[in-house]
Coordinates of C-alpha atoms in Angstrom, one line a residue:
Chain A
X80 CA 133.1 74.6 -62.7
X81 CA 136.1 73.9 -65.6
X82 CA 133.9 70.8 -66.7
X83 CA 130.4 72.9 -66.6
X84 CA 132.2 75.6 -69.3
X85 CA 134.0 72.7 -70.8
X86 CA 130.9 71.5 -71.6
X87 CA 128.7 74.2 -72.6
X88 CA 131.8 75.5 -74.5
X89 CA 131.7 72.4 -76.8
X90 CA 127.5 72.2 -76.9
X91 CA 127.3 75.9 -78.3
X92 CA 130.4 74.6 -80.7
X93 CA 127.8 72.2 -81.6
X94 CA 125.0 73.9 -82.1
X95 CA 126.8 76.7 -84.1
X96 CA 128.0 74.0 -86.5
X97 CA 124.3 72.5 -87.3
X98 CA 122.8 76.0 -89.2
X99 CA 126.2 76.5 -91.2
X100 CA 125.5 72.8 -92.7
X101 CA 122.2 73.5 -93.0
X102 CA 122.7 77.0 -94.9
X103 CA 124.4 74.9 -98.0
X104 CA 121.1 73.1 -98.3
X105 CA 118.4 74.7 -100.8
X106 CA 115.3 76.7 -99.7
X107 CA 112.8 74.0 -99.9
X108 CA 114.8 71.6 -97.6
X109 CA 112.8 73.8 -95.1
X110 CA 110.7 71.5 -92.8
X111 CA 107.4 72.7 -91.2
X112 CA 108.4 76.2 -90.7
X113 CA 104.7 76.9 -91.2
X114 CA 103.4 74.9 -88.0
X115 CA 104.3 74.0 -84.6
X116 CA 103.9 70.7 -83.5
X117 CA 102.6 69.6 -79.7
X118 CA 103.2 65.6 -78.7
X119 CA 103.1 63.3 -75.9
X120 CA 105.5 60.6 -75.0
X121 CA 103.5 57.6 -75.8
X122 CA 106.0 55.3 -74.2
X123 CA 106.4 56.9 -71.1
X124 CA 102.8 56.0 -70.3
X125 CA 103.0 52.3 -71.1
X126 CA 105.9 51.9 -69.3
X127 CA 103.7 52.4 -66.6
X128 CA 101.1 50.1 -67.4
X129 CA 103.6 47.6 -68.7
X130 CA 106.1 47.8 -65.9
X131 CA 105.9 46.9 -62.0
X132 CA 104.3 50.2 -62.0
X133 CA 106.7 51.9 -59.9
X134 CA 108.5 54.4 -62.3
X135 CA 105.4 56.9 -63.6
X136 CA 106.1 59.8 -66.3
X137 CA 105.0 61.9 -68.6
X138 CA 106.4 64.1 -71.0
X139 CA 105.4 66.2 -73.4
X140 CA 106.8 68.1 -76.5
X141 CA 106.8 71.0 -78.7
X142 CA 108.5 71.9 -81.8
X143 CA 108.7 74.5 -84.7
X144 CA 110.5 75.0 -87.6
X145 CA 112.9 77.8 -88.5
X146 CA 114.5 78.0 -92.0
X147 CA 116.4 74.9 -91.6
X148 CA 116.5 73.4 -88.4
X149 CA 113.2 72.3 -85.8
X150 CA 113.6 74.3 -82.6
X151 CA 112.2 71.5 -80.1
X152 CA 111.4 72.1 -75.9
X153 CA 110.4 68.6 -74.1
X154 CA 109.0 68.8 -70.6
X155 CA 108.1 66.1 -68.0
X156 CA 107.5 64.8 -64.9
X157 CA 108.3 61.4 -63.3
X158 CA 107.9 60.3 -60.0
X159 CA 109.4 56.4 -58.6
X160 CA 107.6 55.3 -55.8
X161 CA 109.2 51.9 -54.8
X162 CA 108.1 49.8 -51.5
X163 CA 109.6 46.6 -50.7
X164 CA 108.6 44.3 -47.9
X165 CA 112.0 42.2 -48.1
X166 CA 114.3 44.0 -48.1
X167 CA 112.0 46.4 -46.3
X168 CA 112.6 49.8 -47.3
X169 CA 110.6 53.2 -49.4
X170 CA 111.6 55.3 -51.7
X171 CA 110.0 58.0 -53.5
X172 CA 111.3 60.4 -55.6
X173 CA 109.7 63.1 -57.9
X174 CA 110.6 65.9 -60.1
X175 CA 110.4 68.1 -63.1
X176 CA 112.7 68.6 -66.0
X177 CA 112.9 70.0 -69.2
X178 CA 115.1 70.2 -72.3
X179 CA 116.0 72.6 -75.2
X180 CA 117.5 71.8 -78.1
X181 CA 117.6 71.9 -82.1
X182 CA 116.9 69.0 -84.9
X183 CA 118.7 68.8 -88.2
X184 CA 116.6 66.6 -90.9
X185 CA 118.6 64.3 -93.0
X186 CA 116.0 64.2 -95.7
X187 CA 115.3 66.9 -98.3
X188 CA 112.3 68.2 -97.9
X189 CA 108.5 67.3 -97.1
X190 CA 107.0 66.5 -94.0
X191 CA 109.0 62.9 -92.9
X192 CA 112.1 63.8 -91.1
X193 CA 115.4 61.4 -90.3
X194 CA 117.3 63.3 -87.5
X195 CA 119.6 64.2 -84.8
X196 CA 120.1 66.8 -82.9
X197 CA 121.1 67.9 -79.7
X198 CA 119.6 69.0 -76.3
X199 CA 120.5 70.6 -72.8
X200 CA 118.4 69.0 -70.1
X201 CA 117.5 70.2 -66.5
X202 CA 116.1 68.6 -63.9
X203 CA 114.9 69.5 -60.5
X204 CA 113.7 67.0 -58.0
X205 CA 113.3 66.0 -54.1
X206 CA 113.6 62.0 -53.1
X207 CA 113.5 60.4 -49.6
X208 CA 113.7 57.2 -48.2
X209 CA 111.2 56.5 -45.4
X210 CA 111.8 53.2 -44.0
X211 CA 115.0 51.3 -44.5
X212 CA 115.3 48.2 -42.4
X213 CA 118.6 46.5 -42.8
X214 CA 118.4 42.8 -40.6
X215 CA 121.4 41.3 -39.1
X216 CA 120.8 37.4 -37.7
X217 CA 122.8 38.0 -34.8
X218 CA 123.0 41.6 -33.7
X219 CA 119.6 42.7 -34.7
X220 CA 117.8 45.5 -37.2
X221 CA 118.9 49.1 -37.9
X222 CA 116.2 51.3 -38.7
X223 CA 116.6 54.4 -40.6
X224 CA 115.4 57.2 -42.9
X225 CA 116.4 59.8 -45.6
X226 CA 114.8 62.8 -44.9
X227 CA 113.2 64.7 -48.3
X228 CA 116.4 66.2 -49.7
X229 CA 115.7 68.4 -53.2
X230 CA 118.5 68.1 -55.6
X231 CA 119.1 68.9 -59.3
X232 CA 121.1 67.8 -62.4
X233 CA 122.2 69.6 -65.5
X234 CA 123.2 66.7 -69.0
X235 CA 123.2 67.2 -72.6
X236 CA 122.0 64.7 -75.1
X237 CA 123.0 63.4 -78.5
X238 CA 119.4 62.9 -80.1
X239 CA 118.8 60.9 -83.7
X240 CA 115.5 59.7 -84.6
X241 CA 112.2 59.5 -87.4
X242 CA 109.0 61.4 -87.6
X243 CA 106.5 61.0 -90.4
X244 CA 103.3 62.3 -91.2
X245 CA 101.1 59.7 -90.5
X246 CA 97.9 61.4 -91.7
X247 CA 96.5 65.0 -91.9
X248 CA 98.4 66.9 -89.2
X249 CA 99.1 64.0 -87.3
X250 CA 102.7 62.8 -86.7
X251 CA 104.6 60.1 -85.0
X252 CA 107.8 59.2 -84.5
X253 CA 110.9 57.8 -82.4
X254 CA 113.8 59.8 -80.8
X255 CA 117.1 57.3 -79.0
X256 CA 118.8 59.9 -76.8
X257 CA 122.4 59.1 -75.7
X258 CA 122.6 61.1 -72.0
X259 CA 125.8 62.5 -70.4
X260 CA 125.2 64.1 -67.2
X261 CA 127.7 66.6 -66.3
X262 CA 126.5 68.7 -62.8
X263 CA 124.7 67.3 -59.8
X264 CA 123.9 69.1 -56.9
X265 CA 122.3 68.5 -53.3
X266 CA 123.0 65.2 -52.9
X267 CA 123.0 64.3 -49.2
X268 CA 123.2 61.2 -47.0
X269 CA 122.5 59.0 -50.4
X270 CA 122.5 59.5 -53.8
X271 CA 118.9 59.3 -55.6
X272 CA 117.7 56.4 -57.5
X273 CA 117.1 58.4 -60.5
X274 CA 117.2 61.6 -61.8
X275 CA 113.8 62.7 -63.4
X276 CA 114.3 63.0 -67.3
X277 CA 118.2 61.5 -66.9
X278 CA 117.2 58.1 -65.3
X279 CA 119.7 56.2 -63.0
X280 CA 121.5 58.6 -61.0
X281 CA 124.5 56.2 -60.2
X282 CA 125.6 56.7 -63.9
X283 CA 127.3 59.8 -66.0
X284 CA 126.0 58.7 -69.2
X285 CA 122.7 56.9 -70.5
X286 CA 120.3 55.7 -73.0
X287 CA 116.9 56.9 -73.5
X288 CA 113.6 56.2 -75.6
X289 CA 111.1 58.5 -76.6
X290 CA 107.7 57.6 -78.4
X291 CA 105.9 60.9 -79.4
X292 CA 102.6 61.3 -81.2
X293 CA 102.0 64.9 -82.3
X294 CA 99.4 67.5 -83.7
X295 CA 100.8 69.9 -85.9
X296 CA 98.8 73.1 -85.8
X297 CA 99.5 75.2 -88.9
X298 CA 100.1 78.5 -89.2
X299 CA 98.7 78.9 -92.9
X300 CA 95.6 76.9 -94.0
X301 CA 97.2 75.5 -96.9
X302 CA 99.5 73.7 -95.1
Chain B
X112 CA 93.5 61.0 -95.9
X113 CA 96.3 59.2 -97.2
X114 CA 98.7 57.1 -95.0
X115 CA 102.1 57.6 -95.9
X116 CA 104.2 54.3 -96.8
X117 CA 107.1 54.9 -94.0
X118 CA 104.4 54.9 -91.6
X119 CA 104.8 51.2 -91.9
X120 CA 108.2 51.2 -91.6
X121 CA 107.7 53.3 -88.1
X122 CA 105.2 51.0 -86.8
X123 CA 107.1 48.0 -87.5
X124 CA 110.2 50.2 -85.6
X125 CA 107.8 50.5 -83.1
X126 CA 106.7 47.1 -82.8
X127 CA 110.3 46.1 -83.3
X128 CA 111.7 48.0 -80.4
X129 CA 108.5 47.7 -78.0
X130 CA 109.1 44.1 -77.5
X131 CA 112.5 44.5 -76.4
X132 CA 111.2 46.9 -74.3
X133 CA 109.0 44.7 -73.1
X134 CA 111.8 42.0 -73.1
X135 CA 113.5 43.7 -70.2
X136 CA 110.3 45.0 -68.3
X137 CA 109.6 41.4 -68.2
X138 CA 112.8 40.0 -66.5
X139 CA 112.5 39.5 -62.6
X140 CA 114.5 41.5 -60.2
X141 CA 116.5 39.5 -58.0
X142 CA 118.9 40.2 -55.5
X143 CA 122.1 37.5 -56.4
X144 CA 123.9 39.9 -53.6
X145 CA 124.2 39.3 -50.0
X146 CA 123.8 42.1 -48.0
X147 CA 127.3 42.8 -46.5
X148 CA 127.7 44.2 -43.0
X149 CA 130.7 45.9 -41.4
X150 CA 133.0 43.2 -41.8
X151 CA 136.3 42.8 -39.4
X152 CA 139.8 41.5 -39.4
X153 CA 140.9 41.3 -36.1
X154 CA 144.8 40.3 -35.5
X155 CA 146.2 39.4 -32.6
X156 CA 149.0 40.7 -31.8
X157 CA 152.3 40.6 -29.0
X158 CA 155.5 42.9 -28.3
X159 CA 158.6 41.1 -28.1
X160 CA 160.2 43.4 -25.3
X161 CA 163.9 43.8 -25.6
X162 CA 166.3 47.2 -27.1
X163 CA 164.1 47.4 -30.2
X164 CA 161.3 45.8 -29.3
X165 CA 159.4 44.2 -32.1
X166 CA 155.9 43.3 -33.0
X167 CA 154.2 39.5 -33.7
X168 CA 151.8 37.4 -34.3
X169 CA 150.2 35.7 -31.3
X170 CA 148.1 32.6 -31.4
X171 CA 144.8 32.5 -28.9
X172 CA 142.5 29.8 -27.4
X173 CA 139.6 31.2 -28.1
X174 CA 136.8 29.4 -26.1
X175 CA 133.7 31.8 -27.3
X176 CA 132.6 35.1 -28.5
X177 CA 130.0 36.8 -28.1
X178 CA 128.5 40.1 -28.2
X179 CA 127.8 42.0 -25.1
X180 CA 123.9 43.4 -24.4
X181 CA 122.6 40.4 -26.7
X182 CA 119.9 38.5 -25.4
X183 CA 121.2 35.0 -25.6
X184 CA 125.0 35.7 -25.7
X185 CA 125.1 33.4 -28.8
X186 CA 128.4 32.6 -29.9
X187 CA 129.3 33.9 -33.2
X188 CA 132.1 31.5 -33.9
X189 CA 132.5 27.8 -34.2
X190 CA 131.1 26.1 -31.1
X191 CA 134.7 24.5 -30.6
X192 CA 137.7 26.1 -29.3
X193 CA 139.6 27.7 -31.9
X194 CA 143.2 28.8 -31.7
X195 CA 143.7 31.9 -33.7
X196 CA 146.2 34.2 -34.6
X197 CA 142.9 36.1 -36.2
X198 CA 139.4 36.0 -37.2
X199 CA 137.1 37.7 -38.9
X200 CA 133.9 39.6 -36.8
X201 CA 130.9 41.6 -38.5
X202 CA 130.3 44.9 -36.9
X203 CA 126.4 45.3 -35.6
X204 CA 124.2 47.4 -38.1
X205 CA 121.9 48.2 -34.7
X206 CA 123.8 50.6 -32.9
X207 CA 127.0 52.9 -33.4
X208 CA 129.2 50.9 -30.6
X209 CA 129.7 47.1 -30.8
X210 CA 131.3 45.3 -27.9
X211 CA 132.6 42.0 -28.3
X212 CA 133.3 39.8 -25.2
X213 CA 136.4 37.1 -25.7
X214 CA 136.7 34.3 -23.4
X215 CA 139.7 33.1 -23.8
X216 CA 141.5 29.7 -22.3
X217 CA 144.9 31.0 -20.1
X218 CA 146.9 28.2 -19.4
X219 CA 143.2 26.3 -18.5
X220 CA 141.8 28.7 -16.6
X221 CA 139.2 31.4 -18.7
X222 CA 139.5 34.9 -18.6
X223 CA 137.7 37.6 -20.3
X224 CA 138.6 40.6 -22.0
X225 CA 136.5 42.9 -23.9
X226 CA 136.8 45.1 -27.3
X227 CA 134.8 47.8 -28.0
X228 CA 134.5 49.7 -30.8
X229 CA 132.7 53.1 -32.4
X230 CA 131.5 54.2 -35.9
X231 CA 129.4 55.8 -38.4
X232 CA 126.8 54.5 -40.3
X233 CA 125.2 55.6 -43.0
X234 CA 122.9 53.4 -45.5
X235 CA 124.1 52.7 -48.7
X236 CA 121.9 51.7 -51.8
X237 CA 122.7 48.8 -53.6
X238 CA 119.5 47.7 -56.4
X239 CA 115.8 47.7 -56.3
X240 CA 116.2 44.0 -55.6
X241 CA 118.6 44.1 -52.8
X242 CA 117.4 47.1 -51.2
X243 CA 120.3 49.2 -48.6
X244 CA 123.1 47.8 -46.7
X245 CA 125.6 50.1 -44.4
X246 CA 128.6 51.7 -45.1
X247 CA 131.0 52.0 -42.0
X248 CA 133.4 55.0 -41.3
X249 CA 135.3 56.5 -38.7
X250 CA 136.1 53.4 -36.8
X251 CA 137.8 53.5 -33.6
X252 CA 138.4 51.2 -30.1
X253 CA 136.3 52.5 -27.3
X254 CA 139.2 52.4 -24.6
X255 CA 136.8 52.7 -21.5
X256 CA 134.9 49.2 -22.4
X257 CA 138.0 47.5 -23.4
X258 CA 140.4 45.3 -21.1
X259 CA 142.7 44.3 -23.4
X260 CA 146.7 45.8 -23.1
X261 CA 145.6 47.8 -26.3
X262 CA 143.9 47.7 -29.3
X263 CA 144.4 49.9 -32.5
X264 CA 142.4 50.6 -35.7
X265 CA 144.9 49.8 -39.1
X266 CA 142.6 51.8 -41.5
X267 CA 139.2 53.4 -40.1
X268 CA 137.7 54.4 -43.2
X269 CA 137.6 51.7 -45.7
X270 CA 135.6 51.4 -49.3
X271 CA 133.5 48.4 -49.7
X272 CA 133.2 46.1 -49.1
X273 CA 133.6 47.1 -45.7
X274 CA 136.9 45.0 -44.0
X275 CA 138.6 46.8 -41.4
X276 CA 141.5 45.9 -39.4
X277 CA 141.9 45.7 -36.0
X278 CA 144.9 44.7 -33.9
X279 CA 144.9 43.6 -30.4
X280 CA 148.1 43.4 -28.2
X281 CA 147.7 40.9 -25.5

């Protein structure tokens, strides 16, 4: 419990620090505070397609602007589904998460932005292991199971990244997220292969890679 | 509809860091790791009577091994007679009790004695490659199914990889 406050202690410390930067800055370093933006994750897809097709997520996300920072919520859902003949064993797991966090643009106004930012992630997901066959030569096979166990994981993120206006109300752009997971709960029997959103559950901190394409809707025509 | 000029700086981002992506989809999983099993150290073991009596090694004739209940009573050592002051044994993954029968060469006649032992198992996840092998806790000798004078557990919990210790006093 120490390390949960510990951390939420220094992410609001964070976050307080971002908008008193930000209010030395001059009115028109305001960035789309007249439309809210709505993307996918591009590379989440194609990882699919690209991949062994085991690992299958989407994610989407939405983000406004408020005098000078972007308020930005992400949402997904990823599901492994792994089966091996040799080793024999399944494994599936599935789950939603979400994050919440704000963006700080490095550039001085218009509608590119350089950033980083920060995020607090959730995740809630079930995983299970159906058929685990583990061979010995001599004494013979043990057979056995993980039953469908729901868990959940809390982590904040250290996010930088680009987005640029590609053309009329159409944006891409990259965001590298650097993950440290800080709570995990219901863990029984085994740990999960993954954590929805986090990725490899054996690790505390990790890399991540989002590809977004976005629609800005404005809010004013002349935007 | 005008394309802005960093859009060409993202794409070649993108391109950039979509073929290392791609780079690391593209490597094969392979499993370089043996699966381990319950793996034991089993010491034999004699009491030197006297006022303070003392503990040593003792050297065996080991004519075979094998586990009891298997079909073909296969021995899991070296065909030849081995003396041994210990050897190492693997633990079965099938069941939660693994009995091991000694023959052992007394002065040229055999005799056998048995060692059984109890434990938990739980599967333990190593790679997507490798798949599970077992982690093994709560070790203990099942007296009822074993002959010899004693036997006792050194550390019945261990960390992997999983080597446990037995000692046998004969």
């Amino acid at each position: 419990m120490n390390s949960l406050l510990k951390y939420i202690f220094s992410f609001l410390i964070f976050l307080a620090a971002i908008p008193l930067q930000a209010q030395t800055l001059t009115e028109k370093d305001t960035v789309l505070s007249t439309g809210i933006r709505v993307g996918v994750d591009v590379a989440k897809i194609a990882n699919y397609f690209l991949t062994n097709k085991t690992n299958r997520a989407y994610e989407g996300v939405v983000d406004v602007g408020y005098k000078k920072l972007l308020f930005v919520a992400e949402g997904g859902y990823a599901r492994l589904d792994i089966t091996r003949p040799e080793p024999e064993f399944s494994y599936q797991s599935s789950g939603l998460y979400g994050r919440l966090g704000v963006e700080k643009n490095m550039l001085k106004g218009g509608d590119d932005a350089i950033f980083y930012g920060a995020r607090y992630a959730y995740s809630n997901f079930s995983y299970q292991a159906d058929k685990i066959v583990i061979t010995d030569p001599y004494w013979g096979s043990f057979v056995t199971n993980i039953p469908a166990n729901h868990a959940s994981a809390h982590w904040v993120e250290g996010v930088g990244g680009v987005k640029v206006k590609a053309i009329q109300n159409i944006y891409l752009g990259f965001t590298i997220r650097f993950k440290i997971k800080f709570i995990e709960n219901g863990y029984k029997e085994i740990k999960p292969l993954q954590i929805p959103g986090f990725g490899n559950a054996e690790k505390r901190s990790a890399f991540g890679l989002s590809y977004y394409i976005f629609y800005r809707f404005p809010f004013k025509n002349n935007n | 509809m005008k394309v802005q000029p960093i859009v060409f700086k993202l794409f070649f981002s993108i391109a950039l860091l979509g073929s290392v992506s791609l780079l690391f989809s593209c490597v094969t999983q392979e499993c370089n790791t043996q699966q381990r099993g319950g793996s034991l150290t089993v010491s034999f073991r004699d009491i030197v009577a006297g006022t303070r009596p003392t503990e040593r090694d003792s050297t065996l004739t080991l004519l075979t091994i094998y586990g009891k209940d298997q079909k073909d009573q296969e021995n899991i050592l070296e065909k030849d007679t081995l003396k041994a002051i210990s050897l190492k044994l693997t633990l079965s993954p099938a069941k939660d009790t693994t009995t091991y029968v000694f023959k052992i060469d007394s002065a040229g006649t055999p005799v056998w004695h048995s060692l059984s032992l109890t434990y938990k198992r739980t599967p333990n996840f190593i790679s997507q490659a490798c798949g599970f092998d077992i982690n093994y806790s709560d070790l203990a000798v099942l007296k009822e199914n074993t002959t010899f004078d004693s036997a006792a557990v050194v550390k019945p919990t261990v960390n992997l990889p999983n080597e446990f210790l037995v000692k046998i006093y004969f």
